[in-house]
């Protein structure tokens, strides 16, 4: 287990860096609490919890002991005025320091680190948390239900049901519908959002009550509490109660929410590690080279022709955060689907894109097979946002997987750039020229070339005189010189178009009878970002 893996699971939730992590790949062998009043042995590679550090002398002693033992990670929650001193001293010893976030407990942190070290999936079914099987949210829900005498659900931030207690038949119709779909119905989620309930819920440390008024449907009073780990909201626990909750019940809710947080963290840690393991293997396979064959075998893929596909979310219709959330949601859904339908296929989110491999029967028939398969995945995933897919060339040698991955990425980019929902999946062989044009456009942008020539002189003329000769030229070229068709698209008379063509040829000294000149003009109109963005907007309007 490396420090990087532990920080990936716990860092954003429980830990804040005080110093720079110099070696994220260093091995972690255990976790130990430092006692300044005891001569203890610190194992090499251990994470040290500086629970009792409160003065400069204790800090120096701790850092000296760690450096001598070969331990390089310290976690503290000391007085703020000591943190700068600690940071400087730690740098001198080559030790990285983290602070434990407010609201998180040392016991919680120690248990989580140990569980990751002992069980790489993050969940040990033989362990218990407060008497409940480690990671068993259903046991937590039943425990809360028994204490409150009410049916319980535990939900994530997206109102998906992670677990529920027995006795749900005693609840109302909407709750039963929620259990059956494992998701709160959209109608009720919208009502809760419009009423500002989630804002109130996630900003409070106490249980929050609400009663929805839906015509013709009897709905019991709901009481919910946010489940937190440090400053992060993991989800919420809901109870369907006939009356308002009393103080005793509220305290039970508060206590059980803390237990639910640890269970949810353990489950998330296990899921995250398993997901990253497959992602690492898939990334290794798609790099080609010597390790590709081994990674493919570990993924359970038989030696056969392999298609590589890429799936992505349109960034233009989502925020950066929503794009990341949706991409991960789609990756998780695809893996569930693959496990049930195509267990030999594999997919994982690598960066901001979902890449996957699919064994096919042969190279010739494999293209159609892969296109149908990816089209089905995109149709299933693209119900809430625009999703596209790209397919690289089918390969028979694992060493060629890197080029297949790059081909899938390029085909995906073309689909996303086209912004056409009816053309959401493409193979690189079908869109190769479009991909080359995007590559040329990238080169122009990256080098910041100052392009000149007839088309740019025409563009400057348009800006000075408020004309639209560039649009006229672009439309005429797109219509392959068909004056009638181009005039119809521009909503002008054919003679007016002929006049404009003669006029723009005079302005720029552009020979429209020269095929090379026409090709150069059309190419520039496709690859110059300044021209493509401006006239794409004009055409769209």
PDB file of N, CA and C in Angstrom, residues 89-140:
ATOM      1  N   UNK A  89      10.243  22.540  10.707  1.00  0.00           N
ATOM      2  CA  UNK A  89      11.039  21.457  11.284  1.00  0.00           C
ATOM      3  C   UNK A  89      10.879  20.171  10.482  1.00  0.00           C
ATOM      4  N   UNK A  90       9.667  19.887  10.017  1.00  0.00           N
ATOM      5  CA  UNK A  90       9.429  18.662   9.248  1.00  0.00           C
ATOM      6  C   UNK A  90      10.182  18.684   7.929  1.00  0.00           C
ATOM      7  N   UNK A  91      10.252  19.837   7.308  1.00  0.00           N
ATOM      8  CA  UNK A  91      10.984  19.950   6.048  1.00  0.00           C
ATOM      9  C   UNK A  91      12.443  19.569   6.232  1.00  0.00           C
ATOM     10  N   UNK A  92      13.030  19.981   7.370  1.00  0.00           N
ATOM     11  CA  UNK A  92      14.419  19.657   7.634  1.00  0.00           C
ATOM     12  C   UNK A  92      14.660  18.174   7.819  1.00  0.00           C
ATOM     13  N   UNK A  93      13.637  17.433   8.271  1.00  0.00           N
ATOM     14  CA  UNK A  93      13.773  15.991   8.488  1.00  0.00           C
ATOM     15  C   UNK A  93      13.279  15.173   7.293  1.00  0.00           C
ATOM     16  N   UNK A  94      12.772  15.847   6.252  1.00  0.00           N
ATOM     17  CA  UNK A  94      12.236  15.121   5.100  1.00  0.00           C
ATOM     18  C   UNK A  94      10.930  14.416   5.402  1.00  0.00           C
ATOM     19  N   UNK A  95      10.094  15.006   6.262  1.00  0.00           N
ATOM     20  CA  UNK A  95       8.823  14.398   6.679  1.00  0.00           C
ATOM     21  C   UNK A  95       7.674  15.247   6.162  1.00  0.00           C
ATOM     22  N   UNK A  96       6.650  14.597   5.592  1.00  0.00           N
ATOM     23  CA  UNK A  96       5.460  15.325   5.152  1.00  0.00           C
ATOM     24  C   UNK A  96       4.406  15.275   6.250  1.00  0.00           C
ATOM     25  N   UNK A  97       3.709  16.394   6.418  1.00  0.00           N
ATOM     26  CA  UNK A  97       2.773  16.553   7.531  1.00  0.00           C
ATOM     27  C   UNK A  97       1.383  16.863   6.985  1.00  0.00           C
ATOM     28  N   UNK A  98       0.377  16.229   7.604  1.00  0.00           N
ATOM     29  CA  UNK A  98      -1.023  16.506   7.288  1.00  0.00           C
ATOM     30  C   UNK A  98      -1.739  16.894   8.576  1.00  0.00           C
ATOM     31  N   UNK A  99      -2.788  17.688   8.438  1.00  0.00           N
ATOM     32  CA  UNK A  99      -3.628  18.015   9.584  1.00  0.00           C
ATOM     33  C   UNK A  99      -4.966  17.292   9.442  1.00  0.00           C
ATOM     34  N   UNK A 100      -5.461  16.785  10.544  1.00  0.00           N
ATOM     35  CA  UNK A 100      -6.755  16.104  10.558  1.00  0.00           C
ATOM     36  C   UNK A 100      -7.851  17.154  10.588  1.00  0.00           C
ATOM     37  N   UNK A 101      -8.843  17.010   9.704  1.00  0.00           N
ATOM     38  CA  UNK A 101      -9.877  18.032   9.583  1.00  0.00           C
ATOM     39  C   UNK A 101     -10.734  18.091  10.840  1.00  0.00           C
ATOM     40  N   UNK A 102     -11.315  19.231  11.055  1.00  0.00           N
ATOM     41  CA  UNK A 102     -12.180  19.422  12.208  1.00  0.00           C
ATOM     42  C   UNK A 102     -13.405  18.528  12.103  1.00  0.00           C
ATOM     43  N   UNK A 103     -13.755  17.900  13.208  1.00  0.00           N
ATOM     44  CA  UNK A 103     -14.926  17.031  13.235  1.00  0.00           C
ATOM     45  C   UNK A 103     -14.616  15.570  13.028  1.00  0.00           C
ATOM     46  N   UNK A 104     -13.436  15.262  12.519  1.00  0.00           N
ATOM     47  CA  UNK A 104     -13.040  13.860  12.327  1.00  0.00           C
ATOM     48  C   UNK A 104     -12.312  13.369  13.582  1.00  0.00           C
ATOM     49  N   UNK A 105     -12.467  12.105  13.901  1.00  0.00           N
ATOM     50  CA  UNK A 105     -11.860  11.554  15.118  1.00  0.00           C
ATOM     51  C   UNK A 105     -10.602  10.762  14.774  1.00  0.00           C
ATOM     52  N   UNK A 106      -9.673  10.706  15.739  1.00  0.00           N
ATOM     53  CA  UNK A 106      -8.472   9.910  15.571  1.00  0.00           C
ATOM     54  C   UNK A 106      -8.807   8.428  15.419  1.00  0.00           C
ATOM     55  N   UNK A 107      -9.793   7.966  16.171  1.00  0.00           N
ATOM     56  CA  UNK A 107     -10.185   6.557  16.095  1.00  0.00           C
ATOM     57  C   UNK A 107     -10.684   6.217  14.700  1.00  0.00           C
ATOM     58  N   UNK A 108     -11.492   7.105  14.147  1.00  0.00           N
ATOM     59  CA  UNK A 108     -12.012   6.894  12.796  1.00  0.00           C
ATOM     60  C   UNK A 108     -10.873   6.825  11.790  1.00  0.00           C
ATOM     61  N   UNK A 109      -9.929   7.757  11.893  1.00  0.00           N
ATOM     62  CA  UNK A 109      -8.803   7.794  10.972  1.00  0.00           C
ATOM     63  C   UNK A 109      -7.952   6.533  11.097  1.00  0.00           C
ATOM     64  N   UNK A 110      -7.621   6.148  12.337  1.00  0.00           N
ATOM     65  CA  UNK A 110      -6.787   4.974  12.557  1.00  0.00           C
ATOM     66  C   UNK A 110      -7.446   3.712  12.019  1.00  0.00           C
ATOM     67  N   UNK A 111      -8.748   3.558  12.283  1.00  0.00           N
ATOM     68  CA  UNK A 111      -9.469   2.374  11.802  1.00  0.00           C
ATOM     69  C   UNK A 111      -9.471   2.299  10.276  1.00  0.00           C
ATOM     70  N   UNK A 112      -9.673   3.456   9.633  1.00  0.00           N
ATOM     71  CA  UNK A 112      -9.728   3.453   8.176  1.00  0.00           C
ATOM     72  C   UNK A 112      -8.380   3.111   7.557  1.00  0.00           C
ATOM     73  N   UNK A 113      -7.315   3.694   8.093  1.00  0.00           N
ATOM     74  CA  UNK A 113      -5.988   3.395   7.544  1.00  0.00           C
ATOM     75  C   UNK A 113      -5.662   1.918   7.741  1.00  0.00           C
ATOM     76  N   UNK A 114      -5.935   1.409   8.943  1.00  0.00           N
ATOM     77  CA  UNK A 114      -5.664  -0.010   9.205  1.00  0.00           C
ATOM     78  C   UNK A 114      -6.480  -0.921   8.304  1.00  0.00           C
ATOM     79  N   UNK A 115      -7.743  -0.550   8.075  1.00  0.00           N
ATOM     80  CA  UNK A 115      -8.592  -1.392   7.223  1.00  0.00           C
ATOM     81  C   UNK A 115      -8.076  -1.411   5.790  1.00  0.00           C
ATOM     82  N   UNK A 116      -7.544  -0.277   5.310  1.00  0.00           N
ATOM     83  CA  UNK A 116      -6.975  -0.249   3.970  1.00  0.00           C
ATOM     84  C   UNK A 116      -5.704  -1.082   3.887  1.00  0.00           C
ATOM     85  N   UNK A 117      -4.911  -1.070   4.955  1.00  0.00           N
ATOM     86  CA  UNK A 117      -3.669  -1.835   4.962  1.00  0.00           C
ATOM     87  C   UNK A 117      -3.927  -3.331   5.055  1.00  0.00           C
ATOM     88  N   UNK A 118      -4.914  -3.711   5.877  1.00  0.00           N
ATOM     89  CA  UNK A 118      -5.194  -5.140   6.074  1.00  0.00           C
ATOM     90  C   UNK A 118      -5.979  -5.716   4.914  1.00  0.00           C
ATOM     91  N   UNK A 119      -6.984  -4.970   4.449  1.00  0.00           N
ATOM     92  CA  UNK A 119      -7.860  -5.457   3.387  1.00  0.00           C
ATOM     93  C   UNK A 119      -7.834  -4.453   2.252  1.00  0.00           C
ATOM     94  N   UNK A 120      -7.213  -4.727   1.118  1.00  0.00           N
ATOM     95  CA  UNK A 120      -7.101  -3.753   0.039  1.00  0.00           C
ATOM     96  C   UNK A 120      -8.436  -3.328  -0.528  1.00  0.00           C
ATOM     97  N   UNK A 121      -9.500  -4.023  -0.250  1.00  0.00           N
ATOM     98  CA  UNK A 121     -10.810  -3.561  -0.680  1.00  0.00           C
ATOM     99  C   UNK A 121     -11.421  -2.594   0.315  1.00  0.00           C
ATOM    100  N   UNK A 122     -10.773  -2.416   1.468  1.00  0.00           N
ATOM    101  CA  UNK A 122     -11.226  -1.416   2.416  1.00  0.00           C
ATOM    102  C   UNK A 122     -12.306  -1.891   3.334  1.00  0.00           C
ATOM    103  N   UNK A 123     -12.842  -3.092   3.182  1.00  0.00           N
ATOM    104  CA  UNK A 123     -13.925  -3.586   4.027  1.00  0.00           C
ATOM    105  C   UNK A 123     -13.565  -4.975   4.532  1.00  0.00           C
ATOM    106  N   UNK A 124     -13.616  -5.169   5.829  1.00  0.00           N
ATOM    107  CA  UNK A 124     -13.343  -6.475   6.423  1.00  0.00           C
ATOM    108  C   UNK A 124     -14.627  -6.943   7.095  1.00  0.00           C
ATOM    109  N   UNK A 125     -15.237  -7.938   6.498  1.00  0.00           N
ATOM    110  CA  UNK A 125     -16.532  -8.383   6.999  1.00  0.00           C
ATOM    111  C   UNK A 125     -16.444  -8.983   8.395  1.00  0.00           C
ATOM    112  N   UNK A 126     -15.245  -9.366   8.848  1.00  0.00           N
ATOM    113  CA  UNK A 126     -15.126  -9.964  10.173  1.00  0.00           C
ATOM    114  C   UNK A 126     -15.041  -8.895  11.263  1.00  0.00           C
ATOM    115  N   UNK A 127     -14.786  -7.651  10.889  1.00  0.00           N
ATOM    116  CA  UNK A 127     -14.704  -6.583  11.874  1.00  0.00           C
ATOM    117  C   UNK A 127     -16.071  -5.952  12.082  1.00  0.00           C
ATOM    118  N   UNK A 128     -16.201  -5.303  13.210  1.00  0.00           N
ATOM    119  CA  UNK A 128     -17.460  -4.619  13.503  1.00  0.00           C
ATOM    120  C   UNK A 128     -17.176  -3.169  13.848  1.00  0.00           C
ATOM    121  N   UNK A 129     -18.157  -2.321  13.603  1.00  0.00           N
ATOM    122  CA  UNK A 129     -18.098  -0.922  14.003  1.00  0.00           C
ATOM    123  C   UNK A 129     -19.278  -0.686  14.927  1.00  0.00           C
ATOM    124  N   UNK A 130     -18.968  -0.463  16.185  1.00  0.00           N
ATOM    125  CA  UNK A 130     -20.017  -0.284  17.191  1.00  0.00           C
ATOM    126  C   UNK A 130     -20.976  -1.472  17.205  1.00  0.00           C
ATOM    127  N   UNK A 131     -20.405  -2.669  17.044  1.00  0.00           N
ATOM    128  CA  UNK A 131     -21.211  -3.888  17.107  1.00  0.00           C
ATOM    129  C   UNK A 131     -21.863  -4.280  15.809  1.00  0.00           C
ATOM    130  N   UNK A 132     -21.688  -3.458  14.754  1.00  0.00           N
ATOM    131  CA  UNK A 132     -22.309  -3.757  13.463  1.00  0.00           C
ATOM    132  C   UNK A 132     -21.238  -4.213  12.483  1.00  0.00           C
ATOM    133  N   UNK A 133     -21.534  -5.208  11.632  1.00  0.00           N
ATOM    134  CA  UNK A 133     -20.525  -5.696  10.678  1.00  0.00           C
ATOM    135  C   UNK A 133     -19.936  -4.558   9.857  1.00  0.00           C
ATOM    136  N   UNK A 134     -18.610  -4.519   9.772  1.00  0.00           N
ATOM    137  CA  UNK A 134     -17.938  -3.430   9.087  1.00  0.00           C
ATOM    138  C   UNK A 134     -18.409  -3.257   7.658  1.00  0.00           C
ATOM    139  N   UNK A 135     -18.865  -2.059   7.316  1.00  0.00           N
ATOM    140  CA  UNK A 135     -19.286  -1.766   5.956  1.00  0.00           C
ATOM    141  C   UNK A 135     -20.698  -2.205   5.616  1.00  0.00           C
ATOM    142  N   UNK A 136     -21.438  -2.778   6.562  1.00  0.00           N
ATOM    143  CA  UNK A 136     -22.790  -3.275   6.279  1.00  0.00           C
ATOM    144  C   UNK A 136     -23.798  -2.173   6.588  1.00  0.00           C
ATOM    145  N   UNK A 137     -24.155  -1.393   5.574  1.00  0.00           N
ATOM    146  CA  UNK A 137     -25.090  -0.289   5.779  1.00  0.00           C
ATOM    147  C   UNK A 137     -26.497  -0.794   6.073  1.00  0.00           C
ATOM    148  N   UNK A 138     -26.843  -1.975   5.607  1.00  0.00           N
ATOM    149  CA  UNK A 138     -28.166  -2.514   5.908  1.00  0.00           C
ATOM    150  C   UNK A 138     -28.285  -2.802   7.406  1.00  0.00           C
ATOM    151  N   UNK A 139     -27.202  -3.291   8.008  1.00  0.00           N
ATOM    152  CA  UNK A 139     -27.210  -3.513   9.452  1.00  0.00           C
ATOM    153  C   UNK A 139     -27.357  -2.194  10.193  1.00  0.00           C
ATOM    154  N   UNK A 140     -26.707  -1.150   9.688  1.00  0.00           N
ATOM    155  CA  UNK A 140     -26.838   0.177  10.295  1.00  0.00           C
ATOM    156  C   UNK A 140     -28.281   0.667  10.193  1.00  0.00           C
TER     157      UNK A 140
END
